[in-house]
Coordinates of C-alpha atoms and ligand atoms in Angstrom, one line a residue:
X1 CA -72.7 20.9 36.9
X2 CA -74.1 23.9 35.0
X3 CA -73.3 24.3 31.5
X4 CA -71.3 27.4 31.9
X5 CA -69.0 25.3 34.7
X6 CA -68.6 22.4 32.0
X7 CA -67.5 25.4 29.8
X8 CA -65.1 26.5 31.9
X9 CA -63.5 23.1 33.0
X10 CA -62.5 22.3 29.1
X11 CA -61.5 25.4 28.8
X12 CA -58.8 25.2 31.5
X13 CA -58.3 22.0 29.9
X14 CA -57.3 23.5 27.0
X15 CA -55.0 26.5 28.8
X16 CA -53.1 24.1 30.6
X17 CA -50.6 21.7 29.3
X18 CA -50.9 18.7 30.2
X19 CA -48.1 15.9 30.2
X20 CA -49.1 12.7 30.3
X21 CA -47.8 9.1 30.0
X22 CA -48.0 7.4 26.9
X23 CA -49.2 4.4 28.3
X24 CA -52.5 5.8 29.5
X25 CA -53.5 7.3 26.3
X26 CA -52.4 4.0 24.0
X27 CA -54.6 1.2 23.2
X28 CA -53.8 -2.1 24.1
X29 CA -53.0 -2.7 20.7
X30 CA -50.7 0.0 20.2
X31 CA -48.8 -1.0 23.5
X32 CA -48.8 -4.5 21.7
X33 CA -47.5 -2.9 18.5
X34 CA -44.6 -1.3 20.5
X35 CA -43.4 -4.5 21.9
X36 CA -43.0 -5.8 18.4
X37 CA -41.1 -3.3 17.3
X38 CA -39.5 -3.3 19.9
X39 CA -38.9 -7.2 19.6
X40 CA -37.1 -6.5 16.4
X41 CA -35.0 -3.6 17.6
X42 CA -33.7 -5.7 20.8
X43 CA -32.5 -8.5 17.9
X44 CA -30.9 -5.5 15.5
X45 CA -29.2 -4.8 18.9
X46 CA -27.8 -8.8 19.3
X47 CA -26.1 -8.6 16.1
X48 CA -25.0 -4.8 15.2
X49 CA -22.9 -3.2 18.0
X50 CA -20.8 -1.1 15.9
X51 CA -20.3 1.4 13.2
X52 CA -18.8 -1.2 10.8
X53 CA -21.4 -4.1 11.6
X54 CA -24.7 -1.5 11.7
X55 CA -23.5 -0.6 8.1
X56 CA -23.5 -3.6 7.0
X57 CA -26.9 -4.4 8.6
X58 CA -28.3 -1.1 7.0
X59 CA -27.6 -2.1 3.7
X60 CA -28.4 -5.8 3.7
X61 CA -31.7 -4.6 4.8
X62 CA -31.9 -2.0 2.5
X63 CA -31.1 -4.6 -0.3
X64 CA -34.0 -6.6 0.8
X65 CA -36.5 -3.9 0.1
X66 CA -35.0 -3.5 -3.2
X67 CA -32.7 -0.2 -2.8
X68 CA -29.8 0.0 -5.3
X69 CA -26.1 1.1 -4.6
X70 CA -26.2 4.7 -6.1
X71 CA -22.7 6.2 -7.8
X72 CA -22.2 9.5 -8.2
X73 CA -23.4 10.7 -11.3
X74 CA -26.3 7.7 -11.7
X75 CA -29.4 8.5 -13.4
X76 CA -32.3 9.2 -10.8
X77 CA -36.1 8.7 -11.2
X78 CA -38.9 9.0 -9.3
X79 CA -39.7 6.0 -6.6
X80 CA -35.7 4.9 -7.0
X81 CA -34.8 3.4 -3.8
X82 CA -30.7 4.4 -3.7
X83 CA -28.0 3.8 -1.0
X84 CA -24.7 5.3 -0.3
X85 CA -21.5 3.5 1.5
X86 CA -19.1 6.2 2.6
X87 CA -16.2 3.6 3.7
X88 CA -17.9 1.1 5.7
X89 CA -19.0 3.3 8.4
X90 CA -21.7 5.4 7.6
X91 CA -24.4 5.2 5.3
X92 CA -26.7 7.5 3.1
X93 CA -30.3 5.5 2.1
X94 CA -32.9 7.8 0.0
X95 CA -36.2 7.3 -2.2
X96 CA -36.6 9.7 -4.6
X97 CA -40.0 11.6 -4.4
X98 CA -42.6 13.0 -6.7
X99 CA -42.1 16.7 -6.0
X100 CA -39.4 18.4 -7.8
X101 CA -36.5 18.0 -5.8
X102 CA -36.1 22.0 -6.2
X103 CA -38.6 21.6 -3.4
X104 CA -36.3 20.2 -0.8
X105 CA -35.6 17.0 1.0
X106 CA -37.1 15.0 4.3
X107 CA -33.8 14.0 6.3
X108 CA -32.9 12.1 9.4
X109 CA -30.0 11.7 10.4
X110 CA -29.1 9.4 13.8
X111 CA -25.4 8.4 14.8
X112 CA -24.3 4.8 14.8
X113 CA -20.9 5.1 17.0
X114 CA -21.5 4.6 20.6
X115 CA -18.8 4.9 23.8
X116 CA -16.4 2.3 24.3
X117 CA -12.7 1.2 24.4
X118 CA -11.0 0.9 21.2
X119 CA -7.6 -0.6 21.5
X120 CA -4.3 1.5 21.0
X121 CA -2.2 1.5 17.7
X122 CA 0.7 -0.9 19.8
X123 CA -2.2 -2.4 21.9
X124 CA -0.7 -5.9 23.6
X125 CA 2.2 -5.9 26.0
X126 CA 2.4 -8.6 29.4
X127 CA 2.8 -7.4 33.1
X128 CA 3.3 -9.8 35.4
X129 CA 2.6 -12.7 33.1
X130 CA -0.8 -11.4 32.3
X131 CA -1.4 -10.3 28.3
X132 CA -3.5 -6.7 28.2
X133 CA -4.4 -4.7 25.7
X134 CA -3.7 -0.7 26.2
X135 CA -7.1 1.3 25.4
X136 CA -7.8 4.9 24.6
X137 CA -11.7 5.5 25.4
X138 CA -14.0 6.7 23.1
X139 CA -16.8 9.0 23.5
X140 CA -17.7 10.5 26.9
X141 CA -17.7 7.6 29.5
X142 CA -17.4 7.5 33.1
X143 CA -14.5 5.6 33.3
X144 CA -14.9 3.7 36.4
X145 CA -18.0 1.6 34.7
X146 CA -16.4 0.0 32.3
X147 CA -14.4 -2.5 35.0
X148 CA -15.4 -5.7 35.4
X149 CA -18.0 -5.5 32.8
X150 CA -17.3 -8.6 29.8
X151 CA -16.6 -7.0 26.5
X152 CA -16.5 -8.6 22.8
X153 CA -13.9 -7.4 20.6
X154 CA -15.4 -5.8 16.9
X155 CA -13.6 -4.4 14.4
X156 CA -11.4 -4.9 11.2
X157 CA -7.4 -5.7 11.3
X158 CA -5.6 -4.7 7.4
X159 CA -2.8 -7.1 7.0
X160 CA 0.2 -5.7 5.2
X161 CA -0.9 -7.9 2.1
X162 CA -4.1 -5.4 2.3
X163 CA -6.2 -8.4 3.5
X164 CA -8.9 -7.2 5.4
X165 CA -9.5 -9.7 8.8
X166 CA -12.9 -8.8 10.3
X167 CA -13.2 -9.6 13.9
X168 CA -16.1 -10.4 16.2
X169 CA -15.4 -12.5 19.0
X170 CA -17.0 -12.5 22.7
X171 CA -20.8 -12.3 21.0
X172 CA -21.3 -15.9 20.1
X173 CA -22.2 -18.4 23.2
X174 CA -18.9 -20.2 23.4
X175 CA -16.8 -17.3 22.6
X176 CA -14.3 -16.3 25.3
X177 CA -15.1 -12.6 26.7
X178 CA -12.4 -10.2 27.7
X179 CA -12.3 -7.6 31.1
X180 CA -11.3 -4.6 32.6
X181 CA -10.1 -5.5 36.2
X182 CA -11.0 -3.3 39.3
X183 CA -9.1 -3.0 42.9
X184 CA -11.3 -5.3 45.5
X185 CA -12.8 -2.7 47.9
X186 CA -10.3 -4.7 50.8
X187 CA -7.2 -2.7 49.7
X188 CA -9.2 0.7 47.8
X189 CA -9.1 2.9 51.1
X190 CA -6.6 5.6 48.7
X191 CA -8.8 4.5 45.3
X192 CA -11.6 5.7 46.7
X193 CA -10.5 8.9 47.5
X194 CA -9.4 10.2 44.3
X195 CA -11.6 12.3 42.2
X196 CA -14.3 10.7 41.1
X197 CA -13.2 10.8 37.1
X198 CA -9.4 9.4 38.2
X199 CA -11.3 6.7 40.6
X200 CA -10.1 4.3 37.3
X201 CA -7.8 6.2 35.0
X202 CA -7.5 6.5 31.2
X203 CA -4.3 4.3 31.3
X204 CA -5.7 1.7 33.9
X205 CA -8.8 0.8 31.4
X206 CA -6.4 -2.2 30.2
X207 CA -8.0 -5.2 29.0
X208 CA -7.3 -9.1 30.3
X209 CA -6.6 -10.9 26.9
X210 CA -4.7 -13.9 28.7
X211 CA -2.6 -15.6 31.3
X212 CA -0.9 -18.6 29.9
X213 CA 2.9 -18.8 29.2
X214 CA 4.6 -20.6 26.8
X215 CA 6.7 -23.5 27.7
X216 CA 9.7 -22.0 25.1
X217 CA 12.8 -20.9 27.4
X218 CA 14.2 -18.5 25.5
X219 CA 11.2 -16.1 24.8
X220 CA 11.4 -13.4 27.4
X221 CA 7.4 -12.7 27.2
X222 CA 6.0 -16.0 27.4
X223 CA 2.0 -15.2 27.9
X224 CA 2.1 -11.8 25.1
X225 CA 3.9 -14.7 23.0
X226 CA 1.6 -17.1 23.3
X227 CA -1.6 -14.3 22.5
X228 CA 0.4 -13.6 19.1
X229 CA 0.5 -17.3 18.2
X230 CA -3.0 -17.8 18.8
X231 CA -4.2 -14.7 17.6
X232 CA -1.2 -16.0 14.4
X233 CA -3.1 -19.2 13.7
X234 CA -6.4 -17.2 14.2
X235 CA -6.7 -14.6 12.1
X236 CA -2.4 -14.9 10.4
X237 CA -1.6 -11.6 11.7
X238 CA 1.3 -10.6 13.2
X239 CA 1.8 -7.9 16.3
X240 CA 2.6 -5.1 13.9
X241 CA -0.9 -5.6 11.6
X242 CA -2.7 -4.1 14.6
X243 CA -0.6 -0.7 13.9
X244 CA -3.8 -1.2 10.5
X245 CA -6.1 -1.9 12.6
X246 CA -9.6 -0.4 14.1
X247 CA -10.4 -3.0 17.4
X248 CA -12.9 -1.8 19.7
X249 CA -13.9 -3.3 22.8
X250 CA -17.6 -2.9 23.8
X251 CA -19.8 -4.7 26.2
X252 CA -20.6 -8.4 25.5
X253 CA -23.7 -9.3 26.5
X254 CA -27.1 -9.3 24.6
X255 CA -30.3 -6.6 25.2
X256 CA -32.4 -7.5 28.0
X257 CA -36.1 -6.8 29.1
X258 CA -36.0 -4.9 32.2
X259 CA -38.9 -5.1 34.8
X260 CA -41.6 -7.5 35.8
X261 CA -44.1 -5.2 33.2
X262 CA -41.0 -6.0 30.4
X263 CA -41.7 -2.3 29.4
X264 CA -38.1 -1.2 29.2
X265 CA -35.0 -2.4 27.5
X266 CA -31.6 -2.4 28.8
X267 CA -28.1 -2.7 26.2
X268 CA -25.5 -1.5 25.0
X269 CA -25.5 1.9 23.3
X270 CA -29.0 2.5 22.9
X271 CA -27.4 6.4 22.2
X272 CA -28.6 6.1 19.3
X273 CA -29.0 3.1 17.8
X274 CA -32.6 3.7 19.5
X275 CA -33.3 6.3 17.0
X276 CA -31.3 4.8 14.4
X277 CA -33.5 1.6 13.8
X278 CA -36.1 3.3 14.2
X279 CA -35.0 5.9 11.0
X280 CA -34.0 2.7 9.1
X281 CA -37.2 1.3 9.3
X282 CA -39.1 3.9 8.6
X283 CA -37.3 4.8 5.1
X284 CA -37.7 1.1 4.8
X285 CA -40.9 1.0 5.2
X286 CA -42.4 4.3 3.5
X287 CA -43.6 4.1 -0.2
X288 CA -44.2 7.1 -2.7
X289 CA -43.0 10.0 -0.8
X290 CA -44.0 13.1 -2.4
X291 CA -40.7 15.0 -1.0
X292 CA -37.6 12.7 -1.4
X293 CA -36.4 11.5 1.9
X294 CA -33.5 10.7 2.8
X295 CA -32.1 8.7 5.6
X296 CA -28.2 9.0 7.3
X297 CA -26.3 6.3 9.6
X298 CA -23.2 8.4 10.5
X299 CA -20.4 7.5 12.6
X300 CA -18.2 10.1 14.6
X301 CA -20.9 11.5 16.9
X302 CA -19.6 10.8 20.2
X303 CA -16.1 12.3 19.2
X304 CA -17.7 15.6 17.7
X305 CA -18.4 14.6 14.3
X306 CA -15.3 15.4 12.8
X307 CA -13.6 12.6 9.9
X308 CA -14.2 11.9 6.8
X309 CA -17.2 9.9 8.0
X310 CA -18.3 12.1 10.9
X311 CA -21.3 14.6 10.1
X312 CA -18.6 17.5 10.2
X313 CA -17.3 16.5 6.9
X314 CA -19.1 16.8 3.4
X315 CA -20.0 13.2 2.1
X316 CA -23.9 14.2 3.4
X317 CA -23.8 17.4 1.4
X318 CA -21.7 15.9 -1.5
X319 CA -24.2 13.4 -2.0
X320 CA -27.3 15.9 -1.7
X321 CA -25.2 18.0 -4.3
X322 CA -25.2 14.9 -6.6
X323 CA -29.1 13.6 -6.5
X324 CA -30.1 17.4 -7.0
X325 CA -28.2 18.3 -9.7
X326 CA -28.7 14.8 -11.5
X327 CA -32.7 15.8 -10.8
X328 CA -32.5 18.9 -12.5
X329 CA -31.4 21.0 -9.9
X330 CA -28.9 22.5 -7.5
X331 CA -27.4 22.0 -3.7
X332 CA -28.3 25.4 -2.3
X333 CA -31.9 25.8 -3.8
X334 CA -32.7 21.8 -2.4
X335 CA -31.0 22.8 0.8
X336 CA -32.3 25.8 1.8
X337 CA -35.6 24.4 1.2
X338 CA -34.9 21.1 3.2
X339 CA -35.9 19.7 6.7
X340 CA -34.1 17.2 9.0
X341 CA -35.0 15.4 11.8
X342 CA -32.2 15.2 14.0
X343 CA -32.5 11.7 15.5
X344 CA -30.8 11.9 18.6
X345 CA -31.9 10.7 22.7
X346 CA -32.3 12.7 25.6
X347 CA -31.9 12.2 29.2
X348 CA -35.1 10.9 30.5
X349 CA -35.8 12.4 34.3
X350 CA -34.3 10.0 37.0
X351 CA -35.7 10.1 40.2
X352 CA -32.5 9.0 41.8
X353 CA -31.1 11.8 41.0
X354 CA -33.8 14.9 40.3
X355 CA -31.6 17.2 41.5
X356 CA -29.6 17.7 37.6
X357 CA -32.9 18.1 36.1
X358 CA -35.8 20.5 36.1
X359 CA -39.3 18.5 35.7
X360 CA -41.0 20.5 33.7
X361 CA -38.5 21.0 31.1
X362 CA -37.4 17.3 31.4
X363 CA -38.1 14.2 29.3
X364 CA -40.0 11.4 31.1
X365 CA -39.5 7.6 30.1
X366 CA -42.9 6.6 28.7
X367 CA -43.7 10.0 27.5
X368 CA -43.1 9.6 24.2
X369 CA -40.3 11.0 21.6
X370 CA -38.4 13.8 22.9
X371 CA -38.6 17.1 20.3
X372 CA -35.8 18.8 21.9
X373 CA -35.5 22.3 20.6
X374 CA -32.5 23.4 21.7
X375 CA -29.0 21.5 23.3
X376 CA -25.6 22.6 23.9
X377 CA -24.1 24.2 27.0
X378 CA -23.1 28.0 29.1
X379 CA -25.6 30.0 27.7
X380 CA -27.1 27.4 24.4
X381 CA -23.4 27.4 23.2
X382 CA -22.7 25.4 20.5
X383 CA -26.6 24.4 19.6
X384 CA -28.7 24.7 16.6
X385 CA -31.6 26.1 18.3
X386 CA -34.6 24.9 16.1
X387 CA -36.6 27.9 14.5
X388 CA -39.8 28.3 16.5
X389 CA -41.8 28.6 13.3
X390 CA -40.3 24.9 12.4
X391 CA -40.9 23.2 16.1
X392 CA -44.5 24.6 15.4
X393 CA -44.6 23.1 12.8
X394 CA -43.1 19.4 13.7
X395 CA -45.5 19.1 16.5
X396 CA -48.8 19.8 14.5
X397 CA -47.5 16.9 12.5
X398 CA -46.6 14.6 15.5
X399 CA -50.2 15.4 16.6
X400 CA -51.8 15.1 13.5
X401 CA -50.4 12.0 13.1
X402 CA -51.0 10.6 16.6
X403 CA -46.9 10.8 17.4
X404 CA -47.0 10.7 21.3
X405 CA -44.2 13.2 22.3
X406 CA -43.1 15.4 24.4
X407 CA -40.5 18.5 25.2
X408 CA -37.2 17.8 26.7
X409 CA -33.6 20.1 27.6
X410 CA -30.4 17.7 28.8
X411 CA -30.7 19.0 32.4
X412 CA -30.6 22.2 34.7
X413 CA -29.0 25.1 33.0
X414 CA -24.9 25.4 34.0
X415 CA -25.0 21.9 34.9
X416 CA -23.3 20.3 31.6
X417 CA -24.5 19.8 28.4
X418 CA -24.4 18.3 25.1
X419 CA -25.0 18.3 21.6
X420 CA -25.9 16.2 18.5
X421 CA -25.4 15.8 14.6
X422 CA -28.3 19.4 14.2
X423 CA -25.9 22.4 14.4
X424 CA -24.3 20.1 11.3
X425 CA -27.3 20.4 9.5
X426 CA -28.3 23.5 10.3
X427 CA -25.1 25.0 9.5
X428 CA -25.8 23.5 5.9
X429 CA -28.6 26.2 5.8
X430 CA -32.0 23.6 6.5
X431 CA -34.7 23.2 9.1
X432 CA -33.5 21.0 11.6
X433 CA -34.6 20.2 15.2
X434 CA -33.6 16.9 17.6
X435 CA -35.9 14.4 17.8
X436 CA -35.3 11.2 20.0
X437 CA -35.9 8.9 22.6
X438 CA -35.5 8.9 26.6
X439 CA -32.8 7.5 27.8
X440 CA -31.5 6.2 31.6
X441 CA -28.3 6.0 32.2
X442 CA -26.7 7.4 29.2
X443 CA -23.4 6.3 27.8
X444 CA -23.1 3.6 30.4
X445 CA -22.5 0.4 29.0
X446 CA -26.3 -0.7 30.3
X447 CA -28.7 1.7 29.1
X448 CA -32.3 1.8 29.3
X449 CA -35.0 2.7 27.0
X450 CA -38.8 2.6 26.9
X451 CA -40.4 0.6 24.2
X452 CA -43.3 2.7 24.1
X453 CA -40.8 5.8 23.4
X454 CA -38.9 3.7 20.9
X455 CA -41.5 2.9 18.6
X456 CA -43.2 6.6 19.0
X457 CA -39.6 7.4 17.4
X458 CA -40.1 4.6 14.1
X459 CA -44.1 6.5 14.1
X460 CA -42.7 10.3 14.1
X461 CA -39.5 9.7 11.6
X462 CA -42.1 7.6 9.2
X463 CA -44.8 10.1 9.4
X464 CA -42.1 13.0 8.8
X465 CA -41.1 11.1 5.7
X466 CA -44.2 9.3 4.4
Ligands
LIG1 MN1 -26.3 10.5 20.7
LIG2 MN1 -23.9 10.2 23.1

């Protein structure tokens, strides 16, 4: 081959994108390295399936590595490692940097809510001498999965004393499990010709709690009476506590490797607690930031954000308000030179179905972290639409710092949509753009991740914030 040839060839190379899986351009070591992490993502996943519990998890570990609960109006100096609870469900961690906070702030922000079932107000009634619960569904689901899956009840249950029960029961081995029933396909010739969302209905997602009657005579629900007295002795509540109460029902089992290679993982509501281990490690893990980063775990996602601890609401800006004015300056000079990460997933390309999605706008499992400029729906409605000059300038980093990613929209145009926690941010008046991992079958109650994606996400929010 003549020079001039050779010239041209890595020239080409260089016009060209190229795309290519992660897994050819890792070292062994790095693969290795990914199915550590990974290892301690899939146990983070055993014990923290909800809001509530990934709260708690956050800031036990944030303890550990020596962060302090901050209150409004603390003293702040650089290196503190602070923490804020907004009621149980969302969490704010930061470390204060060496650069004047009038310089801005390194955020990430992922969502710890996933889709489920959470009980009704007036949850238990008995049909047919079988005790249910009523649900309302949370999140965007297809309904007609979550039958005959087991499910684990979380959540908390506020006695009229104002005792606070916490329950968890289905997760431990031993624990009893609780189920959505379906119609066998023997007698589901008319089932199976409704629409596809009505093939289970909202109101027929009701949950099997029991089946055995009292022997009493004169109690007209014997089954229903005997869930209250168990559930009495239990936890001493009676049937109006749960009118105080926030149950929700979610899959039971544990996170799985999938595949002979063990390169994915299947779980439970991997959107997003995939990217939010991933940001709590890496605020965890960094030390001396020169910009002060700052990590949130909100809840509310899935239902659009809004509540007082949904990203819609102002505890993120309140508390950005605080550690800048306590650091000498103010809210709109620190904001409107910040930058957020917003740590969301994508769809990854399935090719069962490659008809929603156009390849080479797609995100592919293996690929890496998906920088997603832009999501929303009809015409980019209701997106952010990251800044070109900023997605410039997140990739250099990613590459700089050997961050495999790669580019990623939700699907075909007109076909759906979607959105995350960025338009929040934006709106606030900072750089933001999503960045996440690849996910397969999104808000089923199985999803599936790759573990090389996964840990690209704990390499790009760490460099971001380092
Ligand atoms: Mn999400
Ligand atoms: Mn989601």
């Amino acid at each position: 081959m003549s020079k001039e040839q050779k010239e041209q060839i890595s020239q080409e190379d260089n016009l060209t994108m190229k795309r290519q899986n992660a897994a050819l351009k890792l070292s062994d070591e790095e693969i290795k390295a990914a199915f550590e992490f990974c290892h301690g993502y899939m146990q983070f996943m055993s014990q923290a399936k909800t809001e509530r519990e990934i709260n708690i998890y956050a800031i036990k570990e944030a303890e550990k590595n020596g962060f302090k609960k901050f209150n409004f109006g603390d003293k702040l100096s650089v290196g503190d490692k602070i923490y804020y609870d907004n009621r149980g469900k969302s969490v704010i961690l930061a470390v204060i940097g060496s650069d004047p906070i009038s310089e801005g702030i390194n955020l990430t922000a992922a969502h710890i809510d996933s889709p489920r079932l959470d009980l009704k107000e007036n949850p238990l009634y008995e049909n047919e001498e079988l005790a249910l619960f009523k649900t309302h569904y949370y999140g965007g689901i297809k309904k007609y999965q979550w039958t005959t899956v087991p499910l684990s009840l979380h959540g908390v249950i506020i006695k009229q004393n104002g005792e606070k029960i916490t329950v968890n029961i289905g997760e431990d081995n031993g624990d009893p499990v609780f189920v959505v029933s379906d119609l066998l396909p023997h007698l589901a010739q008319d089932q199976m010709k409704r629409p596809s969302p009505e093939i289970i209905r909202g109101e027929e997602l009701n949950i099997i709690v029991g089946s055995l009657s009292v022997k009493d005579k004169d109690i007209d629900k014997k089954v229903k009476y005997n869930i209250l007295k168990i559930l009495n002795e239990k936890y001493g509540i009676v049937e109006r506590d749960f009118l105080s109460a926030e149950l929700e029902a979610v899959p039971a089992y544990k996170p799985k490797d999938i595949g002979f290679d063990r390169s994915l993982i299947g779980a439970y509501g991997h959107d997003d607690k995939v990217c939010a281990y991933p940001e709590l490690r890496a605020i965890l893990d960094i030390k001396n930031p020169k910009k002060t980063a700052v990590a949130v775990l909100t809840d509310k996602e899935e239902t659009g954000s809004d509540g007082n601890t949904g990203l819609a609401s102002s505890y993120l800006k309140y508390f950005i308000e605080d550690i800048s004015e306590t650091l000498g300056s103010n809210f709109r000079t620190v904001i409107s030179k910040s930058k957020c990460l917003s740590a969301d997933v994508n769809s990854a390309f399935d090719p069962t179905f490659p008809d929603v999605f156009e390849r080479a706008n797609s995100s592919f499992i293996n690929y890496g972290v998906v920088v997603t400029k832009f999501t929303g729906s009809r015409g980019k409605s209701g997106t952010s639409d990251a800044n070109a000059e900023f997605a410039g300038e997140i990739h250099h980093l990613f590459d700089k710092e050997n961050v495999i990613w790669q580019n990623g929209e939700l699907g075909r145009v007109d076909l759906g949509g979607g959105g995350t926690v960025a338009l929040f941010m934006a709106n606030m008046n900072m750089d933001v753009i999503d960045v996440g991992v690849p996910v397969l079958a999104m808000h089923a109650p199985f999803e599936i991740v790759s573990k090389i994606d996964t840990y690209m996400a704990y390499k790009a929010f760490y460099a971001f914030q380092k």
